[in-house]
Short mmCIF file of C-alpha atoms in Angstrom, two decimals:
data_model
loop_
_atom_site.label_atom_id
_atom_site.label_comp_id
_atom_site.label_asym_id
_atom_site.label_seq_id
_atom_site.Cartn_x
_atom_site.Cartn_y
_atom_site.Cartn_z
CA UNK A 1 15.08 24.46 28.52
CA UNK A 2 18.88 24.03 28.44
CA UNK A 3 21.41 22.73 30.78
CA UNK A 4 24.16 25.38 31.37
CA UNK A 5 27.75 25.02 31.76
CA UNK A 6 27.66 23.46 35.72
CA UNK A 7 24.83 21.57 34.58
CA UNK A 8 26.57 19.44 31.91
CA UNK A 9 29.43 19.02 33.87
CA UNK A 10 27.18 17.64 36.76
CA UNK A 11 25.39 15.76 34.11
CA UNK A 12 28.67 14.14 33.02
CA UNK A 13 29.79 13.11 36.61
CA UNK A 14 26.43 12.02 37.08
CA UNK A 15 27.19 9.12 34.15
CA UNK A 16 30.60 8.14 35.15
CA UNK A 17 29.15 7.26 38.26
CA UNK A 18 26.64 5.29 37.26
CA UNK A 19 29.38 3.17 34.82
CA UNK A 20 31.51 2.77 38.22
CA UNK A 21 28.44 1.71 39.93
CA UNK A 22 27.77 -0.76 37.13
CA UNK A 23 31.79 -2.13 38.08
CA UNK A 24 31.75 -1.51 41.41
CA UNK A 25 28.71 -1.57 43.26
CA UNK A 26 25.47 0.44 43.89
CA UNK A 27 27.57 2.33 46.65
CA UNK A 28 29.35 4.70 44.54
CA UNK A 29 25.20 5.41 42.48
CA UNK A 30 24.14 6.29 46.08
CA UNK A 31 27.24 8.56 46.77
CA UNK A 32 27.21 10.88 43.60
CA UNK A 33 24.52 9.57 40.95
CA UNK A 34 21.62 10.00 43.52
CA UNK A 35 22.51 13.25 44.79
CA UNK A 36 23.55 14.89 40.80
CA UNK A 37 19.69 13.48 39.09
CA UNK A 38 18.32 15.05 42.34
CA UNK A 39 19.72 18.38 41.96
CA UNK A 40 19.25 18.39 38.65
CA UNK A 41 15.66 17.47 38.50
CA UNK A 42 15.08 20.21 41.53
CA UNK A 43 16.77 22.27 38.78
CA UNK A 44 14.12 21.62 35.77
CA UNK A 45 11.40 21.89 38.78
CA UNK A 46 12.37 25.45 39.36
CA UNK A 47 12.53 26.97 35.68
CA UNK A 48 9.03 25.19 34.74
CA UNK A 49 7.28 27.00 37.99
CA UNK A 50 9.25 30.00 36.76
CA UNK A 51 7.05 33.38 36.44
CA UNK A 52 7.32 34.96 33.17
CA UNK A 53 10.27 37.80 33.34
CA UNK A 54 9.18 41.54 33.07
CA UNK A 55 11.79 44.12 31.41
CA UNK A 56 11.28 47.64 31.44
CA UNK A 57 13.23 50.60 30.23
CA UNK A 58 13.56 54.26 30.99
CA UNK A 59 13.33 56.21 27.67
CA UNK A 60 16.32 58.17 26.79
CA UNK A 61 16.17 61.73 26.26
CA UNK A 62 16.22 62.23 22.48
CA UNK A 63 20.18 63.47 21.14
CA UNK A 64 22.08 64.18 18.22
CA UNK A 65 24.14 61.85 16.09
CA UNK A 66 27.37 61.09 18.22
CA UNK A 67 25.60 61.92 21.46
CA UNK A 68 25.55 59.18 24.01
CA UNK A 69 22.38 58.22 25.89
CA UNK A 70 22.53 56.08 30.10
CA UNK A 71 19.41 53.34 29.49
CA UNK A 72 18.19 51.83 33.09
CA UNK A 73 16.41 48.16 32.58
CA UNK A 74 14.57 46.73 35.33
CA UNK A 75 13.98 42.90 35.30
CA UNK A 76 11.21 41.13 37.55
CA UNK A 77 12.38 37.68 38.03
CA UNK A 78 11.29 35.18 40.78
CA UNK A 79 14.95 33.52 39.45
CA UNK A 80 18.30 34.49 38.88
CA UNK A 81 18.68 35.34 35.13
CA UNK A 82 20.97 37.39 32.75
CA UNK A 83 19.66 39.83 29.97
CA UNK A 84 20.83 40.10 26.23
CA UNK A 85 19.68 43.05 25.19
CA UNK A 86 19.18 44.51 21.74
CA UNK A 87 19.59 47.83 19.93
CA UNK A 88 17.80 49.43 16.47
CA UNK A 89 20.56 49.90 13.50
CA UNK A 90 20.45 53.79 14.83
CA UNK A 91 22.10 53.52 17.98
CA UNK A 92 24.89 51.09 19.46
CA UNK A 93 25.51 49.48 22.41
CA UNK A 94 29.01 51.14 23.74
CA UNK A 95 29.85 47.74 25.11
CA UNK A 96 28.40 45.57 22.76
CA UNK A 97 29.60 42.03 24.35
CA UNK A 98 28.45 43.15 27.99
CA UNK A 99 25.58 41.37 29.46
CA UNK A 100 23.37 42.57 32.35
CA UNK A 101 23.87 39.94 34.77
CA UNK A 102 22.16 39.18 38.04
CA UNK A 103 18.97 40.40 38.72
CA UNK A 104 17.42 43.75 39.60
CA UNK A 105 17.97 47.04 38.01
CA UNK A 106 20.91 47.75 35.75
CA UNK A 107 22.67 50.68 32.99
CA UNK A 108 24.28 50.19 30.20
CA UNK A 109 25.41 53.51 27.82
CA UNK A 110 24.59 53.34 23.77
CA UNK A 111 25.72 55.85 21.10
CA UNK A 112 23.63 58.01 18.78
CA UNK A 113 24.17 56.91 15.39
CA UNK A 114 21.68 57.78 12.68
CA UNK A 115 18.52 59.76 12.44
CA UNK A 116 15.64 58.69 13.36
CA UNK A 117 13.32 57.22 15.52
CA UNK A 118 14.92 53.39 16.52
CA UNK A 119 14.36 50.72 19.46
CA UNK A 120 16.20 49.07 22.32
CA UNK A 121 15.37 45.75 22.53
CA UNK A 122 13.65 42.85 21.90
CA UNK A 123 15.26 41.42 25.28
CA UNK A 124 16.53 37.77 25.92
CA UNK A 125 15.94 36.89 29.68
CA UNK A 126 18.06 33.94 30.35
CA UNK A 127 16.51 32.13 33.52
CA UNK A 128 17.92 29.86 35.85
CA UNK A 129 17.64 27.46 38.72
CA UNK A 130 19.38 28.42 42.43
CA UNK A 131 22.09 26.00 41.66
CA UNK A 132 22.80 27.28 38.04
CA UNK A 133 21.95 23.82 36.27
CA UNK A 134 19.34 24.39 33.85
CA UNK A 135 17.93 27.63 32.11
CA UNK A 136 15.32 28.74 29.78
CA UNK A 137 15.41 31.70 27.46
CA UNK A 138 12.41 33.73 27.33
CA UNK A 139 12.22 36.84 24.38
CA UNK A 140 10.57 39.94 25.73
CA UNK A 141 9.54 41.74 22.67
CA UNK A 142 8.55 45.19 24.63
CA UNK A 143 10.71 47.58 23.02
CA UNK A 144 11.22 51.18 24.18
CA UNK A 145 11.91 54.43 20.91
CA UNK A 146 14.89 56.38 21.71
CA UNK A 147 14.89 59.34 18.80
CA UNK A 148 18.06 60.70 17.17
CA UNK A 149 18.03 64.19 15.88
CA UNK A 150 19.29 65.40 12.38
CA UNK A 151 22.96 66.80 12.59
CA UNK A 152 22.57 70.39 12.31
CA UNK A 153 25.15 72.95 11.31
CA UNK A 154 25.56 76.16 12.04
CA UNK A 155 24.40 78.51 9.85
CA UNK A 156 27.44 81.56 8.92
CA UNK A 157 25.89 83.38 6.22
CA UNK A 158 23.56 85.37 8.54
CA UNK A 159 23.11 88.09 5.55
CA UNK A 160 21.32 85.49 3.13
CA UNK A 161 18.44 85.93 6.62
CA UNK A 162 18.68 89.40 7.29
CA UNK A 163 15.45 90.01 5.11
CA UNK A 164 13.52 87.52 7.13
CA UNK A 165 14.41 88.66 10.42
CA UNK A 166 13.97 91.63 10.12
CA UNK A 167 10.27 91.38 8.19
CA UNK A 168 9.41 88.78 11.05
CA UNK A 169 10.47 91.15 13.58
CA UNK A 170 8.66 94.18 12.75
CA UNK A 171 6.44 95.39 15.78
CA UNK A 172 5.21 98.90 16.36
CA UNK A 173 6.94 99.23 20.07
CA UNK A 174 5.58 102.61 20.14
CA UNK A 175 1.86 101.24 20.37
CA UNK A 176 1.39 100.41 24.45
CA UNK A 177 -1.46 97.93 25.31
CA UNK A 178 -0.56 96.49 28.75
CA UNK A 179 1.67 94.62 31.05
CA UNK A 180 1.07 91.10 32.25
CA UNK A 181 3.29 88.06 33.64
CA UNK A 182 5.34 86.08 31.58
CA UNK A 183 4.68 82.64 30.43
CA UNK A 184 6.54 80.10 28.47
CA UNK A 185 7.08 80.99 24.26
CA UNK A 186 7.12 84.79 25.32
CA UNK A 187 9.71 86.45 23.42
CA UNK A 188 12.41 87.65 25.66
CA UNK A 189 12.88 90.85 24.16
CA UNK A 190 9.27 92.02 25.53
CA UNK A 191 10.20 91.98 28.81
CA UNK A 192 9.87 94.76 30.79
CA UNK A 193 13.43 94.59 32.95
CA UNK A 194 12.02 97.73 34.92
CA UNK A 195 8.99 96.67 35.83
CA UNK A 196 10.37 93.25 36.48
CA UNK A 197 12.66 94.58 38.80
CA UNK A 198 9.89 95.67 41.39
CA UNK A 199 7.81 91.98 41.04
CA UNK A 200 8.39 89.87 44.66
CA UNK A 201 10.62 86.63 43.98
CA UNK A 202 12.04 87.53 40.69
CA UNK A 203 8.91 87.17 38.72
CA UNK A 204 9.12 88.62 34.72
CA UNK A 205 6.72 91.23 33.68
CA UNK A 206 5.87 91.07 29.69
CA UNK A 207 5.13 94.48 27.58
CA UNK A 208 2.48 93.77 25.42
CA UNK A 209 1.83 95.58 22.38
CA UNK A 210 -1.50 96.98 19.97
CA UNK A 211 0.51 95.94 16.69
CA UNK A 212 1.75 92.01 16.95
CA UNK A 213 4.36 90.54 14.65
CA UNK A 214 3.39 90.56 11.01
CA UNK A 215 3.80 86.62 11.35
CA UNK A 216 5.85 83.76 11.42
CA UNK A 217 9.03 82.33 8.94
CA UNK A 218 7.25 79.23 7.06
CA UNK A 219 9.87 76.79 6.27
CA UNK A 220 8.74 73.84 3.80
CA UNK A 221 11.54 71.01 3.19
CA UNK A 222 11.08 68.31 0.73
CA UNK A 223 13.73 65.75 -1.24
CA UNK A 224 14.04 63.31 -3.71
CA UNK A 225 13.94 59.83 -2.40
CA UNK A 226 17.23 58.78 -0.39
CA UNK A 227 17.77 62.36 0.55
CA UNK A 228 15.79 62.77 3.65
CA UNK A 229 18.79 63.08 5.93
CA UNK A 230 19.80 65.73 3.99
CA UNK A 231 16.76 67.38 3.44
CA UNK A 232 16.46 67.30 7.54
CA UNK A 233 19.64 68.45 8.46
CA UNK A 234 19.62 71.55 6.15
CA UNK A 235 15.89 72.01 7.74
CA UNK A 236 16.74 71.90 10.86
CA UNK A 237 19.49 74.28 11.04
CA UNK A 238 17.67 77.09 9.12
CA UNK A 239 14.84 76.41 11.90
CA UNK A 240 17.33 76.78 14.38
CA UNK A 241 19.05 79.29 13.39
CA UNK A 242 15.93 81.79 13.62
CA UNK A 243 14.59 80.42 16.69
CA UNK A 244 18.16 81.65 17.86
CA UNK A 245 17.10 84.97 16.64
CA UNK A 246 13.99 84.40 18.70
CA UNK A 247 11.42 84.36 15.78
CA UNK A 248 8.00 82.72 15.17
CA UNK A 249 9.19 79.80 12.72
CA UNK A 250 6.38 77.05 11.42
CA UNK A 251 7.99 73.79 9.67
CA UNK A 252 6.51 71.78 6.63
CA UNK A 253 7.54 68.38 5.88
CA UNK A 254 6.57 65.46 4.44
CA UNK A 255 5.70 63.58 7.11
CA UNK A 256 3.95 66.29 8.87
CA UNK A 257 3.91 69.81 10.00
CA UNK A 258 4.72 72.24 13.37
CA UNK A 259 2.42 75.19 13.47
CA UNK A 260 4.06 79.07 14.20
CA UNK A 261 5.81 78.91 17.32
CA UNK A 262 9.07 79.78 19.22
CA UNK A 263 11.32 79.04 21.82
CA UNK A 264 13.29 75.99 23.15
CA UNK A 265 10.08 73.48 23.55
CA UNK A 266 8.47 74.40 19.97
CA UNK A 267 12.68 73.53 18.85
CA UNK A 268 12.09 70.46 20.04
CA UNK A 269 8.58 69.49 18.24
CA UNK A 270 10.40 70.83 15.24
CA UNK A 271 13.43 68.47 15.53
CA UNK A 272 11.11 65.58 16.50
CA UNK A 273 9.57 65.68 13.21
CA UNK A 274 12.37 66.30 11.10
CA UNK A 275 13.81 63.35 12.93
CA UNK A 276 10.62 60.91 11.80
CA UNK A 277 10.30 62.40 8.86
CA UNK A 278 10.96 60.55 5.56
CA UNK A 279 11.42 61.61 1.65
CA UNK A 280 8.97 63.18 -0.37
CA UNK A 281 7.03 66.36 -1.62
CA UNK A 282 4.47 68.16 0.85
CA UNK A 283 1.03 68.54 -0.51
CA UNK A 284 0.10 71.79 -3.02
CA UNK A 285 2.32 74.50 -3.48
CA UNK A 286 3.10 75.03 -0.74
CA UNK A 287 7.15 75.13 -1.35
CA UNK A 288 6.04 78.25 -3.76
CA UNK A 289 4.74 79.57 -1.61
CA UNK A 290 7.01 79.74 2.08
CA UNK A 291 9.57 81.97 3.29
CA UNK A 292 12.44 79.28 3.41
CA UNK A 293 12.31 76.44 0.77
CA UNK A 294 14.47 73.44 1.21
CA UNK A 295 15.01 70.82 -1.08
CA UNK A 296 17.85 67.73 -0.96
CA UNK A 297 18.29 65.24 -4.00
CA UNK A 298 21.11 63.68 -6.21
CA UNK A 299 22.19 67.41 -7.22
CA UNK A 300 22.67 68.41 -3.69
CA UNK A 301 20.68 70.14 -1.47
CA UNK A 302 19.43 74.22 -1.52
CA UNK A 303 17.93 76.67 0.47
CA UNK A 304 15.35 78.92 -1.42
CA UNK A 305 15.01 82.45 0.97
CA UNK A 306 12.39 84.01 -0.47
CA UNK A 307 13.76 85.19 -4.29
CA UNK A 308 17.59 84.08 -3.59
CA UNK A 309 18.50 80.39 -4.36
CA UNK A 310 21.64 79.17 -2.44
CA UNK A 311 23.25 75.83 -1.98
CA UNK A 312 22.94 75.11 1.97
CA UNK A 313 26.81 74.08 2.40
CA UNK A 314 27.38 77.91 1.25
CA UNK A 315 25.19 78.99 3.83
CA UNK A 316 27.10 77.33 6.39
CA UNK A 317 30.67 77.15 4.81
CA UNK A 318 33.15 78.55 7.78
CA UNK A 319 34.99 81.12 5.53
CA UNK A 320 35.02 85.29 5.92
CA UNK A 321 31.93 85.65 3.41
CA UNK A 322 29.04 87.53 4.52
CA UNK A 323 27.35 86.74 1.25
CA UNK A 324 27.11 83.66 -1.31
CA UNK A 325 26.46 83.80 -4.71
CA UNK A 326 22.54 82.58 -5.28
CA UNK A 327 22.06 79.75 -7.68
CA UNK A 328 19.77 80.69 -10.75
CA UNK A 329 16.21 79.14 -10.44
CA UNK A 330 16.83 76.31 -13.41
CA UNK A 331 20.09 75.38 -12.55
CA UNK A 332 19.31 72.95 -10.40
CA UNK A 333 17.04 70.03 -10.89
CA UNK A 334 13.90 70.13 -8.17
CA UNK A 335 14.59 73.72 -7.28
CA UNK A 336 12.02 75.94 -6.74
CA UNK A 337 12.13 79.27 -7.50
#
């Protein structure tokens, strides 16, 4: 417990009273020293009968690097306080000098920095007395995750794919088995627009067919140790670019796998673990193995599509190439081929 600002200068008028009482009579202790020790002591009363403060956050909605996030913090306080609040090395505090002040519920924006999964807070709660004379800091440890992404780029060498999408998107259309409604990870080129049309309240009818997909694009990503952002970023955009295409894609990392799925919600399991995800091989050989092979490390990073090696900022370079020129199998250290 601390005396604040007010409280110092109360203390301070407090003694030069009491050294004019000493000169000129108990008077002037009755007039100011009395009345300062009173409030102040009320004061120290009040923050050791204080309640322990409560902070809690609402979770952001996870972003990409350079994205910026609103965080709400509630404090329960039976006294006035103000609220320091901390941030991970991932994210920043737009405002980094501004301090929640009062009491209640409050917002304050942060930026998206760096991948990975990061915290806001610990939380200083600074409490005080009515009169603003004394106040204790109490450290809330609760912290609340707030997940950043991997950049992803956009992939412009769509002919290094074309072999994968169209393999993954074989399907005998010819072979009828039924209609039914649509739910949630259906591919949207199997509805049935007609039928649809004639469903009360704009409800989607699905075609389904006897011969499914032959399967799903396996992507496996691995790197070299301090080259997981790259290995993630090059990931990620391969992944996204054939969900685009609206293809069954299943993700291997090293800190975990997505199984064969599509659409926006299976994008987003597929980002969140390429956003926790740290440096390493995946188990077996299992790189040999998958449709898409990535692999980041001190010689850069590459994208292995089946028999065709290519370095991923060819795949992505924003020139009028349709093609790149692949990168023999031993050319690069930690390729696969």
């Amino acid at each position: 417990m601390r005396p604040t600002r007010r409280g110092v200068g109360v203390l301070v008028v407090a003694a030069l009273a009491l050294v004019l009482g000493v000169g000129y009579g108990a008077r002037s202790l009755d007039a100011v020293l009395v009345p300062s020790l009173v409030a102040v002591a009320i004061g120290v009363v009040q923050v050791l009968r204080r309640d322990r403060p409560v902070v809690r956050r609402t979770k952001p909605v996870p972003g990409f690097p350079g994205e910026t996030r609103t965080v709400g913090v509630e404090v329960e306080s039976n006294l006035p306080c103000d609220v320091d609040e901390a941030t991970g090395d991932g994210v920043r505090a737009i405002d980094p000098d501004a301090r929640l002040a009062g009491d209640g519920a409050y917002e304050y924006e942060i930026e998206l920095l760096d991948r990975g999964e990061h915290a806001l807070g610990p939380a200083t709660v600074l409490q005080r007395d009515t009169l603003g004379l004394v106040y204790h800091a109490t450290h809330v440890r609760a912290t609340t995750p707030v997940l950043v992404y991997p950049r992803v780029e956009p992939v412009a060498d769509r002919a290094a794919f074309a072999g994968l999408v169209e393999r993954a998107g074989t399907q005998d259309r010819d072979a009828f088995d039924r209609l039914r409604e649509y739910s949630s990870g259906d591919s949207l080129r199997d509805i049935n627009w007609k039928a649809s049309a004639k469903q009360p309240e704009g409800e989607f009818v699905v075609t389904e067919f006897a011969a499914q997909d032959e399967g799903g694009i396996s992507i496996v990503a691995e790197s070299e140790t301090g080259h997981a952002d790259e290995m993630a970023t090059a990931a990620a955009s391969v992944a996204g670019h054939l969900l685009d295409a609206d293809l069954l894609v299943d993700v291997v990392a090293p800190g975990g796998e997505v199984e064969t799925g599509r659409g926006e919600e299976h994008r987003g399991r597929v980002l969140e673990l390429l956003a926790r995800t740290g440096a390493g091989r995946v188990g077996g050989n299992r790189g040999d193995r998958a449709d898409v092979h990535v692999f980041a490390g001190e010689d850069g990073t590459t994208v292995r599509i089946r028999e065709a090696t290519h370095r991923f900022e060819s795949l992505i370079a924003d020139d009028d190439r349709s093609t790149v020129e692949p990168v023999r199998p031993g050319e690069l250290r930690g390729v696969t081929a």
